[in-house]
mmCIF file of C-alpha atoms in Angstrom:
data_model
loop_
_atom_site.group_PDB
_atom_site.id
_atom_site.type_symbol
_atom_site.label_atom_id
_atom_site.label_comp_id
_atom_site.label_asym_id
_atom_site.label_seq_id
_atom_site.Cartn_x
_atom_site.Cartn_y
_atom_site.Cartn_z
ATOM 1 C CA MET D 1 109.189 145.542 60.404
ATOM 2 C CA THR D 2 107.959 149.219 60.511
ATOM 3 C CA SER D 3 106.548 150.812 63.674
ATOM 4 C CA ALA D 4 103.158 150.789 62.042
ATOM 5 C CA GLU D 5 103.322 147.028 61.487
ATOM 6 C CA GLY D 6 104.432 146.653 65.096
ATOM 7 C CA ARG D 7 101.426 148.532 66.313
ATOM 8 C CA LEU D 8 99.126 146.401 64.226
ATOM 9 C CA ARG D 9 100.467 143.105 65.686
ATOM 10 C CA PRO D 10 97.745 141.501 67.834
ATOM 11 C CA ALA D 11 98.439 141.604 71.550
ATOM 12 C CA ARG D 12 99.451 138.403 73.271
ATOM 13 C CA PRO D 13 96.564 137.141 75.363
ATOM 14 C CA ARG D 14 97.277 137.512 79.079
ATOM 15 C CA PRO D 15 95.935 134.942 81.618
ATOM 16 C CA GLY D 16 93.585 136.769 84.023
ATOM 17 C CA ARG D 17 94.065 136.791 87.731
ATOM 18 C CA ILE D 18 91.289 134.238 88.071
ATOM 19 C CA PHE D 19 93.751 131.665 86.835
ATOM 20 C CA TYR D 20 95.583 131.912 90.202
ATOM 21 C CA LEU D 21 92.363 130.621 91.839
ATOM 22 C CA VAL D 22 92.285 127.758 89.304
ATOM 23 C CA ALA D 23 95.892 126.953 90.211
ATOM 24 C CA LEU D 24 94.770 126.263 93.808
ATOM 25 C CA LEU D 25 92.615 123.326 92.592
ATOM 26 C CA PRO D 26 95.429 120.702 92.606
ATOM 27 C CA MET D 27 96.356 121.674 96.127
ATOM 28 C CA ILE D 28 92.809 121.401 97.321
ATOM 29 C CA LEU D 29 92.408 118.032 95.600
ATOM 30 C CA GLY D 30 95.666 116.832 97.159
ATOM 31 C CA PHE D 31 94.423 117.628 100.692
ATOM 32 C CA ALA D 32 91.062 116.064 99.829
ATOM 33 C CA ALA D 33 92.783 112.908 98.662
ATOM 34 C CA MET D 34 94.818 112.866 101.915
ATOM 35 C CA GLY D 35 91.603 113.072 103.919
ATOM 36 C CA VAL D 36 89.993 110.191 101.940
ATOM 37 C CA ILE D 37 93.023 107.966 102.308
ATOM 38 C CA LEU D 38 93.312 108.485 106.061
ATOM 39 C CA ALA D 39 89.552 108.236 106.639
ATOM 40 C CA THR D 40 89.267 104.978 104.763
ATOM 41 C CA GLN D 41 92.539 103.270 105.609
ATOM 42 C CA LEU D 42 93.110 104.060 109.310
ATOM 43 C CA PRO D 43 89.938 102.406 110.523
ATOM 44 C CA LYS D 44 90.903 99.309 108.587
ATOM 45 C CA MET D 45 94.340 99.360 110.253
ATOM 46 C CA LYS D 46 92.788 99.616 113.675
ATOM 47 C CA ASP D 47 90.368 96.826 112.981
ATOM 48 C CA GLY D 48 93.254 94.679 111.860
ATOM 49 C CA LEU D 49 94.676 94.688 115.389
ATOM 50 C CA GLN D 50 93.072 91.868 117.425
ATOM 51 C CA GLN D 51 92.927 92.769 121.121
ATOM 52 C CA ILE D 52 93.354 90.376 124.061
ATOM 53 C CA VAL D 53 92.723 91.495 127.645
ATOM 54 C CA VAL D 54 95.397 90.026 129.849
ATOM 55 C CA PRO D 55 95.902 88.118 132.072
ATOM 56 C CA GLY D 56 93.705 86.026 129.828
ATOM 57 C CA ALA D 57 93.549 84.315 126.437
ATOM 58 C CA ARG D 58 91.730 84.550 123.133
ATOM 59 C CA GLU D 59 91.519 82.443 119.946
ATOM 60 C CA VAL D 60 92.223 84.475 116.905
ATOM 61 C CA ALA D 61 92.174 83.811 113.193
ATOM 62 C CA LEU D 62 95.626 84.503 111.668
ATOM 63 C CA GLU D 63 97.015 84.515 108.209
ATOM 64 C CA PRO D 64 100.477 83.235 107.247
ATOM 65 C CA GLY D 65 103.337 85.720 107.790
ATOM 66 C CA THR D 66 105.020 87.640 110.555
ATOM 67 C CA HIS D 67 102.807 88.987 113.249
ATOM 68 C CA THR D 68 103.711 91.608 115.831
ATOM 69 C CA VAL D 69 102.480 91.656 119.464
ATOM 70 C CA PHE D 70 101.843 95.071 120.798
ATOM 71 C CA LEU D 71 101.223 96.233 124.374
ATOM 72 C CA GLU D 72 98.478 98.835 124.269
ATOM 73 C CA THR D 73 99.408 101.321 126.972
ATOM 74 C CA ARG D 74 96.157 103.209 126.260
ATOM 75 C CA SER D 75 93.181 101.138 125.092
ATOM 76 C CA VAL D 76 89.511 100.564 125.165
ATOM 77 C CA VAL D 77 87.859 97.214 125.065
ATOM 78 C CA GLU D 78 84.075 96.863 125.156
ATOM 79 C CA GLY D 79 83.671 100.302 126.664
ATOM 80 C CA ARG D 80 86.303 99.842 129.353
ATOM 81 C CA ALA D 81 89.501 101.895 129.379
ATOM 82 C CA TYR D 82 92.849 100.327 130.164
ATOM 83 C CA VAL D 83 95.894 102.463 131.022
ATOM 84 C CA VAL D 84 99.294 100.926 131.858
ATOM 85 C CA ASP D 85 102.865 102.015 131.419
ATOM 86 C CA GLU D 86 104.780 98.918 132.353
ATOM 87 C CA VAL D 87 103.852 95.223 132.694
ATOM 88 C CA PRO D 88 106.910 93.609 134.356
ATOM 89 C CA GLY D 89 106.922 89.842 134.065
ATOM 90 C CA LEU D 90 104.144 89.590 131.429
ATOM 91 C CA GLN D 91 104.624 86.396 129.476
ATOM 92 C CA VAL D 92 102.982 86.021 126.075
ATOM 93 C CA ARG D 93 102.337 82.618 124.463
ATOM 94 C CA VAL D 94 100.995 81.595 121.101
ATOM 95 C CA GLU D 95 99.751 78.069 120.345
ATOM 96 C CA ASP D 96 98.282 76.552 117.193
ATOM 97 C CA ALA D 97 95.060 74.593 117.025
ATOM 98 C CA GLU D 98 96.883 71.369 118.171
ATOM 99 C CA GLY D 99 98.418 73.077 121.164
ATOM 100 C CA ALA D 100 101.941 73.331 119.759
ATOM 101 C CA SER D 101 103.801 76.445 120.846
ATOM 102 C CA VAL D 102 104.796 79.065 118.350
ATOM 103 C CA ALA D 103 108.171 80.606 118.929
ATOM 104 C CA LEU D 104 108.153 84.313 119.945
ATOM 105 C CA SER D 105 111.049 86.640 119.407
ATOM 106 C CA ASP D 106 111.913 90.290 119.848
ATOM 107 C CA PRO D 107 110.429 92.445 117.129
ATOM 108 C CA ALA D 108 112.732 93.215 114.216
ATOM 109 C CA ALA D 109 112.353 96.899 115.026
ATOM 110 C CA SER D 110 110.793 98.831 117.834
ATOM 111 C CA SER D 111 107.561 100.431 116.688
ATOM 112 C CA THR D 112 104.804 102.442 118.296
ATOM 113 C CA TYR D 113 101.411 103.778 117.214
ATOM 114 C CA SER D 114 98.676 106.115 118.372
ATOM 115 C CA LEU D 115 95.443 105.509 116.597
ATOM 116 C CA GLY D 116 91.820 106.283 117.470
ATOM 117 C CA GLY D 117 92.510 106.651 121.186
ATOM 118 C CA ARG D 118 94.731 103.585 121.296
ATOM 119 C CA GLN D 119 98.459 103.696 121.910
ATOM 120 C CA GLY D 120 100.746 100.782 121.642
ATOM 121 C CA ARG D 121 104.334 99.620 121.345
ATOM 122 C CA SER D 122 105.765 96.386 119.992
ATOM 123 C CA ILE D 123 106.887 93.806 122.583
ATOM 124 C CA GLY D 124 107.221 90.626 120.458
ATOM 125 C CA ALA D 125 106.873 88.951 117.128
ATOM 126 C CA PHE D 126 106.179 85.519 115.723
ATOM 127 C CA ARG D 127 105.840 83.872 112.258
ATOM 128 C CA ILE D 128 103.355 81.289 111.176
ATOM 129 C CA GLU D 129 103.354 79.341 107.885
ATOM 130 C CA GLN D 130 99.688 78.279 107.877
ATOM 131 C CA ALA D 131 96.413 80.192 108.229
ATOM 132 C CA GLY D 132 94.227 79.035 111.061
ATOM 133 C CA ILE D 133 92.966 79.579 114.608
ATOM 134 C CA TYR D 134 95.691 80.332 117.152
ATOM 135 C CA ARG D 135 95.428 80.780 120.886
ATOM 136 C CA VAL D 136 97.179 83.896 122.184
ATOM 137 C CA SER D 137 97.498 84.148 125.952
ATOM 138 C CA ALA D 138 99.467 86.204 128.479
ATOM 139 C CA ASP D 139 99.912 86.175 132.223
ATOM 140 C CA TYR D 140 102.381 87.104 134.940
ATOM 141 C CA GLY D 141 103.330 83.518 135.955
ATOM 142 C CA GLU D 142 103.616 83.110 139.695
ATOM 143 C CA GLY D 143 103.345 86.838 140.309
ATOM 144 C CA GLY D 144 100.609 89.300 139.714
ATOM 145 C CA GLY D 145 100.266 92.368 137.563
ATOM 146 C CA PRO D 146 97.818 94.912 136.252
ATOM 147 C CA GLN D 147 95.131 94.145 133.696
ATOM 148 C CA ALA D 148 96.313 95.264 130.300
ATOM 149 C CA VAL D 149 95.533 94.828 126.590
ATOM 150 C CA ILE D 150 97.799 93.300 124.005
ATOM 151 C CA ALA D 151 97.085 93.359 120.359
ATOM 152 C CA VAL D 152 98.282 91.150 117.481
ATOM 153 C CA GLY D 153 98.612 92.427 113.925
ATOM 154 C CA ARG D 154 100.307 91.434 110.671
ATOM 155 C CA ASP D 155 102.293 94.009 108.756
ATOM 156 C CA PHE D 156 100.496 96.686 110.812
ATOM 157 C CA ILE D 157 103.292 99.265 110.906
ATOM 158 C CA GLY D 158 104.125 98.745 107.243
ATOM 159 C CA GLY D 159 100.538 99.285 106.251
ATOM 160 C CA LEU D 160 100.284 102.335 108.487
ATOM 161 C CA LEU D 161 103.463 103.850 106.892
ATOM 162 C CA ILE D 162 102.085 103.214 103.409
ATOM 163 C CA SER D 163 98.805 104.990 104.251
ATOM 164 C CA ILE D 164 100.709 108.017 105.752
ATOM 165 C CA PHE D 165 103.201 108.305 102.905
ATOM 166 C CA SER D 166 100.444 107.876 100.279
ATOM 167 C CA SER D 167 98.439 110.687 101.831
ATOM 168 C CA LEU D 168 101.536 112.923 102.091
ATOM 169 C CA GLY D 169 102.431 112.106 98.523
ATOM 170 C CA ALA D 170 99.012 113.251 97.374
ATOM 171 C CA VAL D 171 99.457 116.543 99.306
ATOM 172 C CA PHE D 172 102.900 117.244 97.921
ATOM 173 C CA ALA D 173 101.871 116.389 94.387
ATOM 174 C CA GLY D 174 98.993 118.843 94.696
ATOM 175 C CA LEU D 175 101.229 121.498 96.155
ATOM 176 C CA GLY D 176 103.801 120.918 93.358
ATOM 177 C CA LEU D 177 101.213 121.333 90.630
ATOM 178 C CA THR D 178 99.790 124.395 92.267
ATOM 179 C CA VAL D 179 103.245 126.098 92.542
ATOM 180 C CA GLY D 180 104.011 125.034 88.908
ATOM 181 C CA LEU D 181 100.787 126.541 87.589
ATOM 182 C CA ALA D 182 101.238 129.660 89.624
ATOM 183 C CA ILE D 183 104.755 130.202 88.128
ATOM 184 C CA TRP D 184 103.430 129.549 84.622
ATOM 185 C CA ILE D 185 100.605 132.047 85.083
ATOM 186 C CA TYR D 186 102.992 134.699 86.484
ATOM 187 C CA VAL D 187 105.499 134.243 83.640
ATOM 188 C CA SER D 188 102.708 134.287 81.005
ATOM 189 C CA ARG D 189 101.218 137.481 82.382
ATOM 190 C CA HIS D 190 104.620 139.089 82.612
ATOM 191 C CA ARG D 191 105.471 138.221 78.987
ATOM 192 C CA ALA D 192 102.054 139.406 77.776
ATOM 193 C CA ARG D 193 102.512 142.670 79.659
ATOM 194 C CA ALA D 194 105.948 143.151 78.127
ATOM 195 C CA GLY D 195 104.566 142.615 74.668
ATOM 196 C CA ASP D 196 101.810 145.188 75.014
#
């Protein structure tokens, strides 16, 4: 190819700098998706925890599966705040509709949460095979103790982790696409400049 033919070769189009702004779009959408996931799922998670003020009892509707009992060290029930650190001697009991006791055990793994002004840690677990109304109660036996709040939830921690990792996945996916697009734009501009 002669130098004249080289000069007549059309210049390779170069992506403009505006494309860098376009590359930010996946990152922005990733953070937006994170916000939507957390805003829609976390309130559902909180509502899934059924609270009982103790000493006291409450009848709750439960689905089959393993349920975790949490002690809420920071909680609000009907506008009243409850703050406790320890509840020595607190005994939790679960009974089915016929009054039969449901066996409680230590939770498979220690778990904590902080959600919407509520903080809790797992103190027990139980498994039921049939859906229905169950009576959950707790007291200090012969002794006394502070008023506190316990909460019962099924697969709460698992659902919480799914929501968190889903939101983080959306963010990292957006960041990855943004970085990939930025690199592609930079390389394309560099090659176009070299070909001028």
